[in-house]
Coordinates of C-alpha atoms in Angstrom, one line a residue:
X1 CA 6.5 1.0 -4.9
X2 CA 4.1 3.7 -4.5
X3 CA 1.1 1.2 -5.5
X4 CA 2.4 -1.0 -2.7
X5 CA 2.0 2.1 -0.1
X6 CA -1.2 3.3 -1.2
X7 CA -3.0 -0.1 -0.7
X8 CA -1.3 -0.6 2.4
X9 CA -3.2 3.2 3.2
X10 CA -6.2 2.0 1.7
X11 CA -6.5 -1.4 4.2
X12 CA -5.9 0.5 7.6
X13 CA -8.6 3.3 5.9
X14 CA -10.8 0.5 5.6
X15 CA -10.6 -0.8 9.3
X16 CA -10.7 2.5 10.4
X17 CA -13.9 4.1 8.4
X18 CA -15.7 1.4 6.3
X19 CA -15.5 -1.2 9.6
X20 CA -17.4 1.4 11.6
X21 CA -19.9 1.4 8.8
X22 CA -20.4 -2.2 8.8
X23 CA -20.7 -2.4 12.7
X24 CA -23.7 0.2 12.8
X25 CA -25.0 -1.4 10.2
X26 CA -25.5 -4.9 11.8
X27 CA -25.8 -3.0 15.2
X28 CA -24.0 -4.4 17.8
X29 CA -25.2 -3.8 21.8
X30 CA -22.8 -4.6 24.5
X31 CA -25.8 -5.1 26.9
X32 CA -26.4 -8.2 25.4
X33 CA -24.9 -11.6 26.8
X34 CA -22.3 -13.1 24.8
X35 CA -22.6 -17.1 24.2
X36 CA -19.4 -16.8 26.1
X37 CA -21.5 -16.1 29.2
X38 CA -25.1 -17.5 28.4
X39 CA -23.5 -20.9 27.0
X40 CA -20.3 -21.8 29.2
X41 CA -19.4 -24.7 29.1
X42 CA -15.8 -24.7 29.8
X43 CA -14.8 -26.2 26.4
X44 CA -15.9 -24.4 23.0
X45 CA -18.0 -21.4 25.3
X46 CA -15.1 -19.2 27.3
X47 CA -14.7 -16.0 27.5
X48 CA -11.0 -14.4 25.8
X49 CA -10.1 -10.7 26.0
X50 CA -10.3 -9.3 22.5
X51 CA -6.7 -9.3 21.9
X52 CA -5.8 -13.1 22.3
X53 CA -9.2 -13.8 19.8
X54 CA -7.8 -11.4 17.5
X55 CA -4.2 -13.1 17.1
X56 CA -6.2 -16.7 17.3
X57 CA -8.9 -15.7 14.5
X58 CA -5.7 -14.4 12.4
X59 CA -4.3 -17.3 12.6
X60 CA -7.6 -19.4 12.1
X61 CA -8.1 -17.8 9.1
X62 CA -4.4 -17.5 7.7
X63 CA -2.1 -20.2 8.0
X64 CA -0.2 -20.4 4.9
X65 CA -2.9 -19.1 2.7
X66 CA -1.9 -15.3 2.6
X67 CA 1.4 -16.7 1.5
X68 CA 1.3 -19.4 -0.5
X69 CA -1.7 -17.8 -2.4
X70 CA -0.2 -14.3 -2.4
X71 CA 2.7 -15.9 -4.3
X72 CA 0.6 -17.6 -7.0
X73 CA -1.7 -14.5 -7.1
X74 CA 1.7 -12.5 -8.0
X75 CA 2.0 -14.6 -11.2
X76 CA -0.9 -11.8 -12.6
X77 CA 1.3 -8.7 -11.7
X78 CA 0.6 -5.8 -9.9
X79 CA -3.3 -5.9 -11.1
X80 CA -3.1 -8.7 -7.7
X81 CA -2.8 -5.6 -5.6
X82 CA -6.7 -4.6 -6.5
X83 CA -8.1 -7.2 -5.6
X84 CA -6.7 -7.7 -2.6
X85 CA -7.3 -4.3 -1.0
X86 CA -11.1 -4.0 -2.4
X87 CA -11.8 -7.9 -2.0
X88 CA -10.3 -7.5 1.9
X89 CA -12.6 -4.1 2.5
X90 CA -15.9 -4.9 0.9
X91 CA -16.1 -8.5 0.8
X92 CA -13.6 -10.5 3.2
X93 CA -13.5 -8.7 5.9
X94 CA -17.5 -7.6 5.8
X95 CA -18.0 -11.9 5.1
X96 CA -15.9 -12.0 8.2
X97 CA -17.6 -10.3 10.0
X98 CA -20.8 -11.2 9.9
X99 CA -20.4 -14.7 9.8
X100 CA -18.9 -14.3 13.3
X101 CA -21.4 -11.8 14.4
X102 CA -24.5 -13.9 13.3
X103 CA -23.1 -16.9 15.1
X104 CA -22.9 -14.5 18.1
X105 CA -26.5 -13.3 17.6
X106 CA -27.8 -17.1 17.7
X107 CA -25.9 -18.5 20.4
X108 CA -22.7 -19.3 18.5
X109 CA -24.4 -21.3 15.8
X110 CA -22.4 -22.9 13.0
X111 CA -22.2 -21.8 9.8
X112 CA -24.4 -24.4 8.0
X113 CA -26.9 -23.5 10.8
X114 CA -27.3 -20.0 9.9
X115 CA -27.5 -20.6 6.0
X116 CA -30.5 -23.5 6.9
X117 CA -32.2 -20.4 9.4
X118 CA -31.5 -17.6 6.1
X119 CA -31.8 -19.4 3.2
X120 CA -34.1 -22.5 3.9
X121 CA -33.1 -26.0 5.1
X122 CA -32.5 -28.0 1.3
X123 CA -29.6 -25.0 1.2
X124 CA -28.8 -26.3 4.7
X125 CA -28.5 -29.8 4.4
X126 CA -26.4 -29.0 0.1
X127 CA -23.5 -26.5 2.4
X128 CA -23.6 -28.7 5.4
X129 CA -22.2 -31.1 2.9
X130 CA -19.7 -29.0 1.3
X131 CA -18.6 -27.5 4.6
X132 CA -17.6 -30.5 5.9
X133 CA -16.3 -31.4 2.7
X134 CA -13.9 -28.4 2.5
X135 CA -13.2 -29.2 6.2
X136 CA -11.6 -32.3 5.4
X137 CA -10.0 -30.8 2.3
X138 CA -8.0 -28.5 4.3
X139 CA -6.9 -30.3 6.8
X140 CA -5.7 -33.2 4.8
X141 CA -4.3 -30.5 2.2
X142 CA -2.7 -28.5 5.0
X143 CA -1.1 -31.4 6.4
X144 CA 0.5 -33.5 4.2
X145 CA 3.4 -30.6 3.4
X146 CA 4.5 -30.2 7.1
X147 CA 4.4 -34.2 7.4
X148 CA 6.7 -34.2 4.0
X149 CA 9.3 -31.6 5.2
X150 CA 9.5 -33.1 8.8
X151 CA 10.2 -35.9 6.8
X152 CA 13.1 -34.3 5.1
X153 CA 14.8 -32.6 8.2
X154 CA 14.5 -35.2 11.0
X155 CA 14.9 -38.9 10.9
X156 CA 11.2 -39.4 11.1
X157 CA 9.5 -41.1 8.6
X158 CA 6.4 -39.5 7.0
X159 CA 3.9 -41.8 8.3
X160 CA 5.3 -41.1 11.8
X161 CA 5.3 -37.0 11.3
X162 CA 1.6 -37.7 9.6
X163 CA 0.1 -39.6 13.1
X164 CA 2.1 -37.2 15.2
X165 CA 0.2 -34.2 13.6
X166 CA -2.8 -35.4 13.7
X167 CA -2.6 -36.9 17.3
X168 CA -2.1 -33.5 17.7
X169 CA -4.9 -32.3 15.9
X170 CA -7.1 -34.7 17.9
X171 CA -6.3 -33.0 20.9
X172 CA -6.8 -29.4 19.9
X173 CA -10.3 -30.4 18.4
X174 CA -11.9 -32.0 21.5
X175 CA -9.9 -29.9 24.4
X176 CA -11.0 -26.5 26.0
X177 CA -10.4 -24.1 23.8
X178 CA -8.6 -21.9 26.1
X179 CA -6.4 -24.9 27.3
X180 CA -4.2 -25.4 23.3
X181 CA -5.7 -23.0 21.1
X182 CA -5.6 -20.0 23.6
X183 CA -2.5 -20.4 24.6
X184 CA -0.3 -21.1 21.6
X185 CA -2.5 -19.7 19.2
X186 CA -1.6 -16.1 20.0
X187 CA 2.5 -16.6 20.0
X188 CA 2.0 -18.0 16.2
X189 CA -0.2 -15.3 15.2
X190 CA 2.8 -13.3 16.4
X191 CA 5.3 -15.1 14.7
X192 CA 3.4 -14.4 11.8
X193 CA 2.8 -11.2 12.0
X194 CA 6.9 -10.8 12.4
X195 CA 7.5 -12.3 9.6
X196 CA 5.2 -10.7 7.1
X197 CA 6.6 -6.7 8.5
X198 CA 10.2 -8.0 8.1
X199 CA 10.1 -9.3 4.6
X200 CA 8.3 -5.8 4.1
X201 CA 10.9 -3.5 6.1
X202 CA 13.5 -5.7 4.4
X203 CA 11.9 -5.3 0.8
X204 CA 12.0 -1.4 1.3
X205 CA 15.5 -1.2 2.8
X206 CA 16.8 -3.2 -0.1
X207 CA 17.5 -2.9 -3.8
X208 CA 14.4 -4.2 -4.9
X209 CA 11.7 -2.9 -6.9
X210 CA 8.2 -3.5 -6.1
X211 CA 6.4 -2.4 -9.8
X212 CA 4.0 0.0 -9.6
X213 CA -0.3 -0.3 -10.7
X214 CA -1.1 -1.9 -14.3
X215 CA -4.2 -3.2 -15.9
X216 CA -2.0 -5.5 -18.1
X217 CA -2.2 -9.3 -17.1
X218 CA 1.6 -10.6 -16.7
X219 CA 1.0 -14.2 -16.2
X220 CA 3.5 -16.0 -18.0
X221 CA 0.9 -18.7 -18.5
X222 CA -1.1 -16.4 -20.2
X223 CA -4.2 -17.6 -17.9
X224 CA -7.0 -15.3 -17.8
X225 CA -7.5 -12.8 -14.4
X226 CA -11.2 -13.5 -14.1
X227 CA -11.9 -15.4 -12.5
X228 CA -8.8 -17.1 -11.9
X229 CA -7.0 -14.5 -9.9
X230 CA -9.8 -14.0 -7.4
X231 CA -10.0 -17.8 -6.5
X232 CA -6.3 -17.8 -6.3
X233 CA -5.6 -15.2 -3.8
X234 CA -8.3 -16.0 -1.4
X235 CA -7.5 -15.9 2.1
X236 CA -5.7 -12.7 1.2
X237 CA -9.4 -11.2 0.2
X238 CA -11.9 -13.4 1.2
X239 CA -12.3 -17.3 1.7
X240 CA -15.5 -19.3 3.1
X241 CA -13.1 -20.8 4.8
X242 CA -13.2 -18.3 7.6
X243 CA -17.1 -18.5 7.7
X244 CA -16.5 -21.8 9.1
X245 CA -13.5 -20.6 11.5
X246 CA -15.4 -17.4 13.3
X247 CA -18.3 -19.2 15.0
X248 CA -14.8 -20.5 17.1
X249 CA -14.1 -17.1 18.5
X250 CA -17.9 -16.0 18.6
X251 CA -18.3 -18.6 21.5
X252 CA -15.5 -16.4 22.8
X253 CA -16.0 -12.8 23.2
X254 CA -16.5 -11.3 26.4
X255 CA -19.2 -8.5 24.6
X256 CA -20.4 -7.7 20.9
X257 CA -18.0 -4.3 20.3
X258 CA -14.9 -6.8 20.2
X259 CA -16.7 -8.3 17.3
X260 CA -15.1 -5.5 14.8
X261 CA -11.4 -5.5 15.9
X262 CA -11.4 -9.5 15.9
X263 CA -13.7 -10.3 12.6
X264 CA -12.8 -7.5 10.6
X265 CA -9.5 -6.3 11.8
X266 CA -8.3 -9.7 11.5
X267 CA -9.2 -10.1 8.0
X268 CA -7.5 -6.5 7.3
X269 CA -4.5 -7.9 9.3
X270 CA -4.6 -10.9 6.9
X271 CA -4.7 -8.8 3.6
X272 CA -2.0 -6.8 4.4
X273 CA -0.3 -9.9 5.1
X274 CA -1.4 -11.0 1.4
X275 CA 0.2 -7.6 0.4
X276 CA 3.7 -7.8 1.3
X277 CA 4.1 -11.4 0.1
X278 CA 2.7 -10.4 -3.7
X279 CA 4.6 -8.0 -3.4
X280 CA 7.7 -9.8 -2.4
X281 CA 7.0 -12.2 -5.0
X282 CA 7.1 -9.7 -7.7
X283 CA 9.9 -7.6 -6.4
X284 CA 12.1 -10.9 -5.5
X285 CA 12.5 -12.8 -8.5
X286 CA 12.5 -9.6 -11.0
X287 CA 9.2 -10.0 -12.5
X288 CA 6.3 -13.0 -12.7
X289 CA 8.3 -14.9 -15.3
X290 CA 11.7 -15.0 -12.7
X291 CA 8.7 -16.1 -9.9
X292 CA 6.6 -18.9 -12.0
X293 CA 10.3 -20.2 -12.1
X294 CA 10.9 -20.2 -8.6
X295 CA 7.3 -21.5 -7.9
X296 CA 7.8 -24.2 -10.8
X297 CA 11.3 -25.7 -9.4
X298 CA 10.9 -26.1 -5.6
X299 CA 6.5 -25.2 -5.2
X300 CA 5.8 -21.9 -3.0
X301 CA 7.3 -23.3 0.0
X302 CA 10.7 -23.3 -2.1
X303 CA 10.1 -19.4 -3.0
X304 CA 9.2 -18.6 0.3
X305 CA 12.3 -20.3 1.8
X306 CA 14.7 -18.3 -0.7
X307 CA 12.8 -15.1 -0.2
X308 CA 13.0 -15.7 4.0
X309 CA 16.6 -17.1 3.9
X310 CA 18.0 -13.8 1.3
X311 CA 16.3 -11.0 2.9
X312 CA 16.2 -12.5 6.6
X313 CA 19.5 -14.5 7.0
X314 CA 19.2 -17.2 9.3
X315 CA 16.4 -16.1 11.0
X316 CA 14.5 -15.8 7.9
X317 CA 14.9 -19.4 7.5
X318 CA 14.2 -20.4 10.6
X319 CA 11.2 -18.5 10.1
X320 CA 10.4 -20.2 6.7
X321 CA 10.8 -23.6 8.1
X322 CA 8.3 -22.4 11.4
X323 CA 5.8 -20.8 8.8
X324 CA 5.9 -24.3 6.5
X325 CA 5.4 -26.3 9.5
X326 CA 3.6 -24.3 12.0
X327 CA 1.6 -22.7 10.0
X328 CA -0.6 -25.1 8.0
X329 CA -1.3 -27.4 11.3
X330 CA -2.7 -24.6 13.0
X331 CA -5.0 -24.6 10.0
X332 CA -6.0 -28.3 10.1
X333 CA -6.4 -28.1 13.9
X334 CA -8.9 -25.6 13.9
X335 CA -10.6 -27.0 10.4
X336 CA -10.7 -30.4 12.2
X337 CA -12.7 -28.6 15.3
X338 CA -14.9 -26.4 13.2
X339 CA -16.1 -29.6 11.8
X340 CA -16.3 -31.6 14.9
X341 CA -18.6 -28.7 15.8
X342 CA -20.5 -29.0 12.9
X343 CA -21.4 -32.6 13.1
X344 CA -22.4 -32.0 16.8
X345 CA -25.0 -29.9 15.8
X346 CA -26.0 -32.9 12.9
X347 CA -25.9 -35.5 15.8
X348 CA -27.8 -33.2 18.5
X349 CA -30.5 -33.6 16.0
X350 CA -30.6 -37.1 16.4
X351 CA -32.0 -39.5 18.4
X352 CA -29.5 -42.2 20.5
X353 CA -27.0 -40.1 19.4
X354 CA -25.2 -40.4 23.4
X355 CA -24.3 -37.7 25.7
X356 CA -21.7 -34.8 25.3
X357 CA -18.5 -36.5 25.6
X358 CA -20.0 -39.3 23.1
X359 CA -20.7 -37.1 20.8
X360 CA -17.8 -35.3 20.7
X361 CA -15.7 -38.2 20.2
X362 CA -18.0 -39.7 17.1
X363 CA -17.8 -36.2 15.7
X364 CA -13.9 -35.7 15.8
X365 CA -13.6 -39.6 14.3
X366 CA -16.0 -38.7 11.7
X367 CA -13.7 -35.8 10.5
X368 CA -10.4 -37.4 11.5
X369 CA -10.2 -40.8 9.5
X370 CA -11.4 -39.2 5.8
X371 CA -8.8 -36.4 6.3
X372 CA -6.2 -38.7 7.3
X373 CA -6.4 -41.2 4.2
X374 CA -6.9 -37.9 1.9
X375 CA -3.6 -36.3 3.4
X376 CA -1.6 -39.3 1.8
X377 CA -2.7 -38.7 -1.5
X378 CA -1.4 -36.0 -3.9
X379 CA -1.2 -32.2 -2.1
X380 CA -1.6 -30.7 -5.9
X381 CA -4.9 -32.7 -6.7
X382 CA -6.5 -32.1 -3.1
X383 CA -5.4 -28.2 -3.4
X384 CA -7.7 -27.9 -6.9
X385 CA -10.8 -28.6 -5.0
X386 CA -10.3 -26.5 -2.3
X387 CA -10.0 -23.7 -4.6
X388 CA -13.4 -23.4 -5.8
X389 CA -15.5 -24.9 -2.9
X390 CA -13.9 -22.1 -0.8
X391 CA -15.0 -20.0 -2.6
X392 CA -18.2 -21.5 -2.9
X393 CA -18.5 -21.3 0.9
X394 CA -18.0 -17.6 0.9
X395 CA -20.5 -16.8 -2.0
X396 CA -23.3 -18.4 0.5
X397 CA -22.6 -16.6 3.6
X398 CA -22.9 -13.4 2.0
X399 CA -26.1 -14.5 0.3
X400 CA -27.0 -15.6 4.3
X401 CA -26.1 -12.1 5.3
X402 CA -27.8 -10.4 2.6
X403 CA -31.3 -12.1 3.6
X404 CA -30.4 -11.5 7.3
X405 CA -30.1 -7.7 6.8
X406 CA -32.8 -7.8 4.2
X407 CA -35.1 -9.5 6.9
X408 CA -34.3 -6.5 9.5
X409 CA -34.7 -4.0 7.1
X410 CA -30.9 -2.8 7.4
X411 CA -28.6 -2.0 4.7
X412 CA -28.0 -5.2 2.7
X413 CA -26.4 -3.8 -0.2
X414 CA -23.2 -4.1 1.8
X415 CA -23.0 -7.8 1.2
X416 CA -25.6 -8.2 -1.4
X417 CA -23.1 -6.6 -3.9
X418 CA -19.9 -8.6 -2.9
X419 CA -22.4 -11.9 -2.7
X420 CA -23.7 -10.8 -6.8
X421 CA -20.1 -10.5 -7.6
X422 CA -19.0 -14.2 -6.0
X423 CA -22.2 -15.6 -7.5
X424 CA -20.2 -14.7 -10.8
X425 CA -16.9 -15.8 -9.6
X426 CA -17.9 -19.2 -8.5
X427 CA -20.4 -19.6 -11.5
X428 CA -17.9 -19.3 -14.3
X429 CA -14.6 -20.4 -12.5
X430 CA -16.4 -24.3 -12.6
X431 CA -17.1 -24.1 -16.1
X432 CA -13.9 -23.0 -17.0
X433 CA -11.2 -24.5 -14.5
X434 CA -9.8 -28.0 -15.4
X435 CA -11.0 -29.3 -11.9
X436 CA -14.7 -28.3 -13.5
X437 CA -16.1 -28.8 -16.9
X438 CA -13.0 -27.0 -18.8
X439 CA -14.8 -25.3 -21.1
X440 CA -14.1 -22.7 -23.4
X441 CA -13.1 -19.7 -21.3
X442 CA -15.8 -17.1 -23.5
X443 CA -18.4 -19.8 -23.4
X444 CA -18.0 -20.2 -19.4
X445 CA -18.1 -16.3 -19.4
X446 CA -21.4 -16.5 -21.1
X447 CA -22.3 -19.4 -18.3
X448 CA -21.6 -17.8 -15.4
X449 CA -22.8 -14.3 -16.4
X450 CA -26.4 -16.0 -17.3
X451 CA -26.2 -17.6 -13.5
X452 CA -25.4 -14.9 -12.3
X453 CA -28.3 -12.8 -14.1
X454 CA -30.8 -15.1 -12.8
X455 CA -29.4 -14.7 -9.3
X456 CA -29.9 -11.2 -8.9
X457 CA -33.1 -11.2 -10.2
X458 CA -34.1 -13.5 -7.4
X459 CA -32.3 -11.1 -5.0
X460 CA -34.3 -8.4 -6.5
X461 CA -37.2 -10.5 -6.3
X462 CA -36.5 -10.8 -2.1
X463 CA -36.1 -7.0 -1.9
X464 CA -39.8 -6.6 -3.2
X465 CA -41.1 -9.3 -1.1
X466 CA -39.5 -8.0 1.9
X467 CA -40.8 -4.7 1.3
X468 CA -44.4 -5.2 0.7
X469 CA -44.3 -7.6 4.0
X470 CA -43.0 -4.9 5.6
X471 CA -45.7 -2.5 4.2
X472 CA -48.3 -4.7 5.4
X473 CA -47.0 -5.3 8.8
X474 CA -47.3 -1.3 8.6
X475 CA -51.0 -1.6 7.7
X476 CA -52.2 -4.3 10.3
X477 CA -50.1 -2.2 13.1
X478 CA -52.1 0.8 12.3

């Protein structure tokens, strides 16, 4: 138990001192106009206070993923608890960050948009691809579960709860963001916030023990941590998922100091979150083997409903069923509108491409129809290619804000680092991983560390450049 309340220490010490670092770093100047302002439009560009985008970026980024993969993440033992506190303080929540704070800079551009203006447009055109790609993924995979227990508890058919969720969805994607999003947004981040601190005060007041630090790997499966275990918690320590979510609530803030309590203090938010739902899954069912049984029988939605239901009572499985439910749509939702908003920005481009409203409409349909066919199809198969393309989508936007920083001579270690350590993540996980090449694990080791290699000496490579362009910027100006 006492590795469970140092890593809760170390997250708040990270929002607290490291978050302060990362804020001078990039620089932020409240006498600058906020898209909010400069672009209002009255549907993505309105100003929030900083509090409602908080609870509405949590949610963006969360939905069931702090849970679900907290749960599967538990499967490697306590050794989960690392990577979650230093993947949340030097690499999710600094991703975070500046992935919202960049699409502030330049007038609440998309994420593919930034990469093309960092890292050249054939990167551009390759992650506008697999951003709307992982879109789709999400929301199909983040809706067919809902759809299935609706299903199960009310007399509606599956089809029916499928095309009322994404009616739903439909609407949230092409109205005012303030009008849905703003105003339910905040009450669910709530809710689960609520949840999360009760399973924890519950854990602490009961007989359970929550097992302290070890190195040793404790998946029954006997699957390897690296790099398994850090795409598996990923929302609980960083996801490109939330690079895509951010731009959302850039187009939002009222001035660029709220940028730290809603980007990074969200993601902190979000990995303790992570934290007391490993940990509930290792305390719970009396070890990983007790949980991959749970997990095995009724999925994590089952072990999140006994866990909610035993420690909470009826309210707990209220709260379960909510969280199951609620949850995941207010995933899909805002992936269907960060991807409406993507393809906006592909149409603008384009010539005949109609006016506002138009284009809005083409864009939502373009996202809409794939993700509805996908969400009838098997939630296990679609969830395997999330995984990895996630966590492609991160690797690239801290490679964007590495060149960013590099480019204004700031501090780019601070995500240069995390972007050489996802280089290797990504790189070997799709050799090894059965939705990839399935290799053999040493061999994809040898893979990814050889990508990886090559990657940093580029990176190195950029560092010089930069430097002797700056030199001789030096020169001409004297």
């Amino acid at each position: 138990m006492t590795t469970f309340f140092i890593a809760v220490a170390l997250l708040i010490t990270g929002y607290v001192v490291y978050s302060k670092f990362v804020e001078r770093t990039f620089g932020t100047d409240d006498k600058n106009s906020t898209p909010a302002y400069s672009n209002g439009d009255g549907v993505d560009y309105v100003p929030m206070s900083w509090w409602k985008g908080s609870l509405i970026q949590l949610l963006n980024i969360a939905g069931l993923g702090p849970i679900f993969g907290a749960l599967m993440g538990a499967l490697y033992g306590p050794v989960a608890f690392i990577w979650i506190v230093v993947g949340t303080i030097f690499a999710g929540a600094v991703h975070d960050y500046f992935s919202g704070m960049m699409s502030l800079r330049h007038n609440g551009a998309q994420y593919p948009a930034l990469v093309g203006r960092y890292l050249g447009k054939t990167v551009q055109v390759v992650i506008n691809i697999v951003s709307i790609v992982l879109m789709v993924l999400v929301a199909a995979a983040f809706t067919a579960g809902p759809a299935q227990l609706i299903a199960q508890i009310t007399p509606l058919s599956f089809t029916v709860a499928l095309g009322l969720i994404f009616t739903y969805f439909l609407l949230a994607a092409v109205l005012p963001v303030n009008k849905v999003i703003g105003r339910i947004y905040p009450i669910f981040g709530g809710i689960l916030i609520f949840m999360a601190v009760s399973i924890a005060v519950m854990l602490l007041v009961s007989d359970y023990h929550i097992p302290n630090l070890t190195m040793q790997n404790l998946h029954p499966g006997d699957l390897p941590i690296w790099p398994l275990l850090m795409v598996t918690i990923s929302c609980g320590a960083i996801s490109g998922f939330h690079s895509t979510q951010s731009p959302i609530i850039a187009r939002t803030l009222k001035k660029e100091s709220d940028g730290r309590k809603v980007f990074y203090g969200a993601m902190v938010a979000e990995g303790i979150i992570t934290l007391i739902w490993a940990a509930a899954g290792m305390a719970f069912f009396g070890g990983t083997e007790g949980l991959q049984g749970a997990i095995a029988e009724g999925g994590p939605a089952g072990a999140v409903n006994d866990i909610s239901k035993t420690l909470l009572g009826t309210l707990g499985g209220i709260l379960a069923i909510l969280g199951v439910i609620i949850l995941p749509i207010t995933t899909g939702d805002t992936a269907i509108r960060s991807s409406r908003m993507m393809v906006m920005e592909l149409l603008s481009k384009m010539k005949n491409s109609g006016g506002g409203k138009r284009k809005m409409l083409v864009a939502t349909g373009v996202v809409t129809v794939p993700a509805i066919i996908l969400a009838t199809i098997d939630y296990s198969f679609l969830w395997r290619y999330v995984g990895w393309t996630n966590q492609l989508v991160a690797t690239v936007m801290l490679w964007t804000a590495t060149m960013y920083l590099l480019k204004n001579h700031q501090f780019h270690w601070m995500t240069g680092i995390p972007a050489v350590f996802m280089t290797a993540v990504v790189s070997t996980y799709i050799f090894y991983a059965p939705e990839g090449f399935s290799l053999d694990y040493h061999f994809s080791v040898g893979i990814g560390t050889a990508i990886t290699v090559v990657v940093f000496l580029w990176y190195l490579n950029e560092q010089r450049k930069t430097k002797k362009n700056r030199a001789a910027s030096r020169l001409d100006a004297a």
